mmCIF file of N, CA and C in Angstrom:
data_model
loop_
_atom_site.group_PDB
_atom_site.id
_atom_site.type_symbol
_atom_site.label_atom_id
_atom_site.label_comp_id
_atom_site.label_asym_id
_atom_site.label_seq_id
_atom_site.Cartn_x
_atom_site.Cartn_y
_atom_site.Cartn_z
ATOM 1 N N UNK W 35 109.287 99.067 72.832
ATOM 2 C CA UNK W 35 108.386 99.884 73.631
ATOM 3 C C UNK W 35 109.058 101.232 73.893
ATOM 4 N N UNK W 36 108.334 102.281 73.665
ATOM 5 C CA UNK W 36 108.867 103.629 73.857
ATOM 6 C C UNK W 36 108.962 103.963 75.338
ATOM 7 N N UNK W 37 110.045 104.630 75.690
ATOM 8 C CA UNK W 37 110.212 105.060 77.078
ATOM 9 C C UNK W 37 109.415 106.330 77.317
ATOM 10 N N UNK W 38 108.888 106.454 78.506
ATOM 11 C CA UNK W 38 108.221 107.688 78.894
ATOM 12 C C UNK W 38 109.296 108.658 79.358
ATOM 13 N N UNK W 39 109.005 109.948 79.290
ATOM 14 C CA UNK W 39 110.007 110.965 79.624
ATOM 15 C C UNK W 39 110.571 110.794 81.029
ATOM 16 N N UNK W 40 109.775 110.309 81.962
ATOM 17 C CA UNK W 40 110.221 110.181 83.349
ATOM 18 C C UNK W 40 110.775 108.792 83.656
ATOM 19 N N UNK W 41 110.964 107.978 82.625
ATOM 20 C CA UNK W 41 111.480 106.632 82.827
ATOM 21 C C UNK W 41 112.740 106.417 81.997
ATOM 22 N N UNK W 42 113.577 105.480 82.466
ATOM 23 C CA UNK W 42 114.766 105.073 81.726
ATOM 24 C C UNK W 42 114.807 103.556 81.700
ATOM 25 N N UNK W 43 115.371 103.018 80.642
ATOM 26 C CA UNK W 43 115.527 101.581 80.511
ATOM 27 C C UNK W 43 116.689 101.121 81.387
ATOM 28 N N UNK W 44 116.469 100.070 82.152
ATOM 29 C CA UNK W 44 117.501 99.477 82.999
ATOM 30 C C UNK W 44 117.636 98.023 82.572
ATOM 31 N N UNK W 45 118.824 97.623 82.184
ATOM 32 C CA UNK W 45 119.017 96.281 81.647
ATOM 33 C C UNK W 45 120.314 95.682 82.180
ATOM 34 N N UNK W 46 120.308 94.366 82.375
ATOM 35 C CA UNK W 46 121.515 93.675 82.838
ATOM 36 C C UNK W 46 121.394 92.187 82.545
ATOM 37 N N UNK W 47 122.523 91.536 82.376
ATOM 38 C CA UNK W 47 122.545 90.080 82.267
ATOM 39 C C UNK W 47 122.533 89.523 83.686
ATOM 40 N N UNK W 48 121.556 88.658 83.958
ATOM 41 C CA UNK W 48 121.372 88.105 85.297
ATOM 42 C C UNK W 48 121.323 86.585 85.171
ATOM 43 N N UNK W 49 121.778 85.889 86.203
ATOM 44 C CA UNK W 49 121.765 84.430 86.234
ATOM 45 C C UNK W 49 120.406 83.900 85.779
ATOM 46 N N UNK W 50 120.414 82.957 84.855
ATOM 47 C CA UNK W 50 119.165 82.473 84.253
ATOM 48 C C UNK W 50 118.228 81.828 85.273
ATOM 49 N N UNK W 51 118.769 81.117 86.262
ATOM 50 C CA UNK W 51 117.907 80.506 87.282
ATOM 51 C C UNK W 51 117.186 81.572 88.099
ATOM 52 N N UNK W 52 117.891 82.647 88.423
ATOM 53 C CA UNK W 52 117.286 83.738 89.184
ATOM 54 C C UNK W 52 116.194 84.423 88.363
ATOM 55 N N UNK W 53 116.462 84.623 87.081
ATOM 56 C CA UNK W 53 115.463 85.243 86.200
ATOM 57 C C UNK W 53 114.231 84.351 86.099
ATOM 58 N N UNK W 54 114.440 83.046 85.912
ATOM 59 C CA UNK W 54 113.308 82.122 85.816
ATOM 60 C C UNK W 54 112.479 82.129 87.092
ATOM 61 N N UNK W 55 113.147 82.138 88.237
ATOM 62 C CA UNK W 55 112.444 82.184 89.522
ATOM 63 C C UNK W 55 111.638 83.472 89.642
ATOM 64 N N UNK W 56 112.260 84.595 89.274
ATOM 65 C CA UNK W 56 111.567 85.888 89.311
ATOM 66 C C UNK W 56 110.336 85.873 88.411
ATOM 67 N N UNK W 57 110.496 85.407 87.174
ATOM 68 C CA UNK W 57 109.378 85.393 86.226
ATOM 69 C C UNK W 57 108.247 84.495 86.714
ATOM 70 N N UNK W 58 108.605 83.334 87.252
ATOM 71 C CA UNK W 58 107.592 82.408 87.772
ATOM 72 C C UNK W 58 106.834 83.033 88.934
ATOM 73 N N UNK W 59 107.562 83.601 89.893
ATOM 74 C CA UNK W 59 106.905 84.226 91.046
ATOM 75 C C UNK W 59 106.028 85.394 90.622
ATOM 76 N N UNK W 60 106.529 86.226 89.747
ATOM 77 C CA UNK W 60 105.748 87.389 89.306
ATOM 78 C C UNK W 60 104.459 86.934 88.634
ATOM 79 N N UNK W 61 104.546 85.915 87.788
ATOM 80 C CA UNK W 61 103.348 85.408 87.113
ATOM 81 C C UNK W 61 102.375 84.775 88.104
ATOM 82 N N UNK W 62 102.895 83.921 89.002
ATOM 83 C CA UNK W 62 102.033 83.243 89.978
ATOM 84 C C UNK W 62 101.320 84.231 90.891
ATOM 85 N N UNK W 63 101.992 85.307 91.237
ATOM 86 C CA UNK W 63 101.433 86.275 92.181
ATOM 87 C C UNK W 63 100.695 87.418 91.494
ATOM 88 N N UNK W 64 100.726 87.414 90.176
ATOM 89 C CA UNK W 64 100.007 88.438 89.431
ATOM 90 C C UNK W 64 100.666 89.811 89.464
ATOM 91 N N UNK W 65 101.983 89.837 89.695
ATOM 92 C CA UNK W 65 102.700 91.112 89.738
ATOM 93 C C UNK W 65 103.127 91.516 88.334
ATOM 94 N N UNK W 66 103.096 92.796 88.072
ATOM 95 C CA UNK W 66 103.677 93.293 86.834
ATOM 96 C C UNK W 66 105.187 93.286 87.030
ATOM 97 N N UNK W 67 105.880 92.681 86.104
ATOM 98 C CA UNK W 67 107.336 92.539 86.243
ATOM 99 C C UNK W 67 108.026 93.897 86.335
ATOM 100 N N UNK W 68 107.545 94.842 85.561
ATOM 101 C CA UNK W 68 108.129 96.186 85.570
ATOM 102 C C UNK W 68 108.036 96.801 86.968
ATOM 103 N N UNK W 69 106.886 96.631 87.609
ATOM 104 C CA UNK W 69 106.714 97.199 88.954
ATOM 105 C C UNK W 69 107.545 96.456 89.986
ATOM 106 N N UNK W 70 107.662 95.143 89.838
ATOM 107 C CA UNK W 70 108.478 94.361 90.773
ATOM 108 C C UNK W 70 109.948 94.768 90.662
ATOM 109 N N UNK W 71 110.423 94.961 89.442
ATOM 110 C CA UNK W 71 111.813 95.395 89.260
ATOM 111 C C UNK W 71 112.025 96.813 89.775
ATOM 112 N N UNK W 72 111.045 97.675 89.581
ATOM 113 C CA UNK W 72 111.147 99.040 90.110
ATOM 114 C C UNK W 72 111.192 99.011 91.638
ATOM 115 N N UNK W 73 110.384 98.132 92.258
ATOM 116 C CA UNK W 73 110.378 98.013 93.720
ATOM 117 C C UNK W 73 111.729 97.497 94.220
ATOM 118 N N UNK W 74 112.294 96.517 93.512
ATOM 119 C CA UNK W 74 113.603 95.984 93.902
ATOM 120 C C UNK W 74 114.687 97.056 93.770
ATOM 121 N N UNK W 75 114.592 97.862 92.725
ATOM 122 C CA UNK W 75 115.560 98.939 92.529
ATOM 123 C C UNK W 75 115.440 99.973 93.639
ATOM 124 N N UNK W 76 114.206 100.293 94.003
ATOM 125 C CA UNK W 76 113.994 101.260 95.093
ATOM 126 C C UNK W 76 114.571 100.715 96.401
ATOM 127 N N UNK W 77 114.333 99.446 96.677
ATOM 128 C CA UNK W 77 114.900 98.821 97.875
ATOM 129 C C UNK W 77 116.424 98.919 97.848
ATOM 130 N N UNK W 78 117.015 98.631 96.709
ATOM 131 C CA UNK W 78 118.472 98.682 96.569
ATOM 132 C C UNK W 78 119.026 100.056 96.925
ATOM 133 N N UNK W 79 118.442 101.105 96.359
ATOM 134 C CA UNK W 79 119.007 102.439 96.584
ATOM 135 C C UNK W 79 118.798 102.917 98.015
ATOM 136 N N UNK W 80 117.865 102.315 98.740
ATOM 137 C CA UNK W 80 117.620 102.687 100.133
ATOM 138 C C UNK W 80 118.523 101.940 101.109
ATOM 139 N N UNK W 81 119.152 100.855 100.657
ATOM 140 C CA UNK W 81 120.019 100.072 101.544
ATOM 141 C C UNK W 81 121.299 100.833 101.866
ATOM 142 N N UNK W 82 121.805 100.681 103.079
ATOM 143 C CA UNK W 82 123.102 101.277 103.408
ATOM 144 C C UNK W 82 124.200 100.690 102.508
ATOM 145 N N UNK W 83 125.222 101.468 102.239
ATOM 146 C CA UNK W 83 126.288 101.063 101.325
ATOM 147 C C UNK W 83 126.970 99.768 101.781
ATOM 148 N N UNK W 84 127.084 99.550 103.093
ATOM 149 C CA UNK W 84 127.724 98.328 103.592
ATOM 150 C C UNK W 84 126.930 97.098 103.172
ATOM 151 N N UNK W 85 125.616 97.205 103.229
ATOM 152 C CA UNK W 85 124.767 96.063 102.871
ATOM 153 C C UNK W 85 124.786 95.858 101.364
ATOM 154 N N UNK W 86 124.780 96.952 100.604
ATOM 155 C CA UNK W 86 124.914 96.816 99.152
ATOM 156 C C UNK W 86 126.199 96.049 98.828
ATOM 157 N N UNK W 87 127.277 96.391 99.529
ATOM 158 C CA UNK W 87 128.552 95.711 99.311
ATOM 159 C C UNK W 87 128.475 94.224 99.598
ATOM 160 N N UNK W 88 127.729 93.860 100.639
ATOM 161 C CA UNK W 88 127.573 92.439 100.968
ATOM 162 C C UNK W 88 126.816 91.711 99.861
ATOM 163 N N UNK W 89 125.837 92.368 99.255
ATOM 164 C CA UNK W 89 125.136 91.760 98.122
ATOM 165 C C UNK W 89 126.069 91.628 96.921
ATOM 166 N N UNK W 90 126.847 92.670 96.664
ATOM 167 C CA UNK W 90 127.736 92.666 95.506
ATOM 168 C C UNK W 90 128.765 91.542 95.612
ATOM 169 N N UNK W 91 129.362 91.365 96.787
ATOM 170 C CA UNK W 91 130.366 90.307 96.921
ATOM 171 C C UNK W 91 129.734 88.978 97.333
ATOM 172 N N UNK W 92 128.423 88.928 97.318
ATOM 173 C CA UNK W 92 127.632 87.714 97.565
ATOM 174 C C UNK W 92 127.886 87.083 98.924
ATOM 175 N N UNK W 93 128.208 87.905 99.915
ATOM 176 C CA UNK W 93 128.373 87.379 101.267
ATOM 177 C C UNK W 93 127.054 87.431 102.036
ATOM 178 N N UNK W 94 126.000 87.892 101.382
ATOM 179 C CA UNK W 94 124.685 87.996 102.016
ATOM 180 C C UNK W 94 123.710 87.164 101.200
ATOM 181 N N UNK W 95 123.231 86.049 101.782
ATOM 182 C CA UNK W 95 122.273 85.220 101.063
ATOM 183 C C UNK W 95 120.855 85.548 101.516
ATOM 184 N N UNK W 96 119.880 84.814 100.995
ATOM 185 C CA UNK W 96 118.478 85.112 101.303
ATOM 186 C C UNK W 96 118.195 85.026 102.799
ATOM 187 N N UNK W 97 118.718 83.998 103.466
ATOM 188 C CA UNK W 97 118.461 83.858 104.903
ATOM 189 C C UNK W 97 119.102 84.983 105.696
ATOM 190 N N UNK W 98 120.339 85.329 105.360
ATOM 191 C CA UNK W 98 120.981 86.407 106.103
ATOM 192 C C UNK W 98 120.321 87.741 105.793
ATOM 193 N N UNK W 99 119.738 87.875 104.607
ATOM 194 C CA UNK W 99 119.003 89.103 104.295
ATOM 195 C C UNK W 99 117.779 89.217 105.197
ATOM 196 N N UNK W 100 117.062 88.120 105.384
ATOM 197 C CA UNK W 100 115.894 88.144 106.272
ATOM 198 C C UNK W 100 116.308 88.457 107.704
ATOM 199 N N UNK W 101 117.420 87.896 108.137
ATOM 200 C CA UNK W 101 117.932 88.188 109.476
ATOM 201 C C UNK W 101 118.296 89.668 109.578
ATOM 202 N N UNK W 102 118.896 90.200 108.530
ATOM 203 C CA UNK W 102 119.246 91.620 108.494
ATOM 204 C C UNK W 102 118.003 92.494 108.607
ATOM 205 N N UNK W 103 116.983 92.172 107.825
ATOM 206 C CA UNK W 103 115.736 92.943 107.871
ATOM 207 C C UNK W 103 115.125 92.863 109.261
ATOM 208 N N UNK W 104 115.123 91.674 109.859
ATOM 209 C CA UNK W 104 114.580 91.519 111.207
ATOM 210 C C UNK W 104 115.358 92.375 112.197
ATOM 211 N N UNK W 105 116.678 92.429 112.040
ATOM 212 C CA UNK W 105 117.497 93.264 112.911
ATOM 213 C C UNK W 105 117.152 94.738 112.778
ATOM 214 N N UNK W 106 116.934 95.189 111.539
ATOM 215 C CA UNK W 106 116.553 96.585 111.309
ATOM 216 C C UNK W 106 115.210 96.876 111.960
ATOM 217 N N UNK W 107 114.265 95.965 111.781
ATOM 218 C CA UNK W 107 112.941 96.137 112.382
ATOM 219 C C UNK W 107 113.053 96.174 113.902
ATOM 220 N N UNK W 108 113.825 95.258 114.460
ATOM 221 C CA UNK W 108 113.998 95.229 115.917
ATOM 222 C C UNK W 108 114.600 96.533 116.437
ATOM 223 N N UNK W 109 115.601 97.055 115.706
ATOM 224 C CA UNK W 109 116.210 98.330 116.109
ATOM 225 C C UNK W 109 115.183 99.456 116.106
ATOM 226 N N UNK W 110 114.356 99.488 115.080
ATOM 227 C CA UNK W 110 113.348 100.553 114.982
ATOM 228 C C UNK W 110 112.306 100.418 116.089
ATOM 229 N N UNK W 111 111.939 99.188 116.403
ATOM 230 C CA UNK W 111 110.984 98.963 117.489
ATOM 231 C C UNK W 111 111.590 99.431 118.804
ATOM 232 N N UNK W 112 112.844 99.058 119.053
ATOM 233 C CA UNK W 112 113.524 99.484 120.283
ATOM 234 C C UNK W 112 113.601 101.000 120.369
ATOM 235 N N UNK W 113 113.942 101.646 119.257
ATOM 236 C CA UNK W 113 114.028 103.101 119.246
ATOM 237 C C UNK W 113 112.655 103.704 119.525
ATOM 238 N N UNK W 114 111.630 103.152 118.901
ATOM 239 C CA UNK W 114 110.273 103.644 119.143
ATOM 240 C C UNK W 114 109.862 103.448 120.587
ATOM 241 N N UNK W 115 110.237 102.311 121.159
ATOM 242 C CA UNK W 115 109.919 102.032 122.554
ATOM 243 C C UNK W 115 110.629 103.027 123.468
ATOM 244 N N UNK W 116 111.917 103.263 123.195
ATOM 245 C CA UNK W 116 112.688 104.213 124.011
ATOM 246 C C UNK W 116 112.124 105.622 123.869
ATOM 247 N N UNK W 117 111.795 106.019 122.637
ATOM 248 C CA UNK W 117 111.210 107.344 122.414
ATOM 249 C C UNK W 117 109.861 107.469 123.120
ATOM 250 N N UNK W 118 109.091 106.399 123.098
ATOM 251 C CA UNK W 118 107.797 106.403 123.780
ATOM 252 C C UNK W 118 107.957 106.554 125.281
ATOM 253 N N UNK W 119 108.956 105.872 125.853
ATOM 254 C CA UNK W 119 109.208 105.999 127.291
ATOM 255 C C UNK W 119 109.605 107.431 127.643
ATOM 256 N N UNK W 120 110.445 108.054 126.813
ATOM 257 C CA UNK W 120 110.850 109.443 127.054
ATOM 258 C C UNK W 120 109.643 110.373 126.987
ATOM 259 N N UNK W 121 108.796 110.147 126.001
ATOM 260 C CA UNK W 121 107.604 110.974 125.838
ATOM 261 C C UNK W 121 106.700 110.858 127.060
ATOM 262 N N UNK W 122 106.470 109.631 127.508
ATOM 263 C CA UNK W 122 105.612 109.426 128.676
ATOM 264 C C UNK W 122 106.221 110.047 129.930
ATOM 265 N N UNK W 123 107.543 109.947 130.069
ATOM 266 C CA UNK W 123 108.206 110.541 131.235
ATOM 267 C C UNK W 123 108.025 112.057 131.236
ATOM 268 N N UNK W 124 108.185 112.689 130.081
ATOM 269 C CA UNK W 124 107.978 114.141 129.987
ATOM 270 C C UNK W 124 106.533 114.494 130.293
ATOM 271 N N UNK W 125 105.649 113.693 129.803
ATOM 272 C CA UNK W 125 104.216 113.950 130.018
ATOM 273 C C UNK W 125 103.867 113.851 131.497
ATOM 274 N N UNK W 126 104.443 112.858 132.163
ATOM 275 C CA UNK W 126 104.186 112.681 133.590
ATOM 276 C C UNK W 126 104.727 113.856 134.394
ATOM 277 N N UNK W 127 105.880 114.393 133.992
ATOM 278 C CA UNK W 127 106.463 115.539 134.690
ATOM 279 C C UNK W 127 105.587 116.775 134.537
ATOM 280 N N UNK W 128 104.955 116.920 133.389
ATOM 281 C CA UNK W 128 104.119 118.098 133.151
ATOM 282 C C UNK W 128 102.818 118.044 133.936
ATOM 283 N N UNK W 129 102.349 116.847 134.182
ATOM 284 C CA UNK W 129 101.100 116.724 134.940
ATOM 285 C C UNK W 129 101.367 117.071 136.394
ATOM 286 N N UNK W 130 100.573 117.920 136.905
ATOM 287 C CA UNK W 130 100.717 118.290 138.319
ATOM 288 C C UNK W 130 99.514 117.743 139.068
ATOM 289 N N UNK W 131 99.753 117.281 140.250
ATOM 290 C CA UNK W 131 98.610 116.765 141.023
ATOM 291 C C UNK W 131 97.623 117.888 141.345
ATOM 292 N N UNK W 132 96.366 117.533 141.368
ATOM 293 C CA UNK W 132 95.313 118.505 141.700
ATOM 294 C C UNK W 132 95.342 118.839 143.174
ATOM 295 N N UNK W 133 95.040 120.074 143.452
ATOM 296 C CA UNK W 133 94.906 120.469 144.852
ATOM 297 C C UNK W 133 93.423 120.477 145.169
ATOM 298 N N UNK W 134 93.039 119.726 146.143
ATOM 299 C CA UNK W 134 91.622 119.663 146.547
ATOM 300 C C UNK W 134 91.337 120.557 147.709
#
């Protein structure tokens, strides 16, 4: 298959059980394998280097990855909550009571 100008071939030897699981899931869910691999690659490059390192040395399994994602989500929710409280506090300060 010819590569498009904006695409490059990415290839690697991967554990056969993992490949079989990936192929089965992609087929069952109707995903295009190329798009699923592109999505996984995008996720990889967005991860902090420390987490990439944990994947590389295999100290991060599927369960700990889910816990990690939940932690990131929780942090973002907390930050959003704190930012929202600051916004509301500023808004309340700007409002002046009406003089009747």
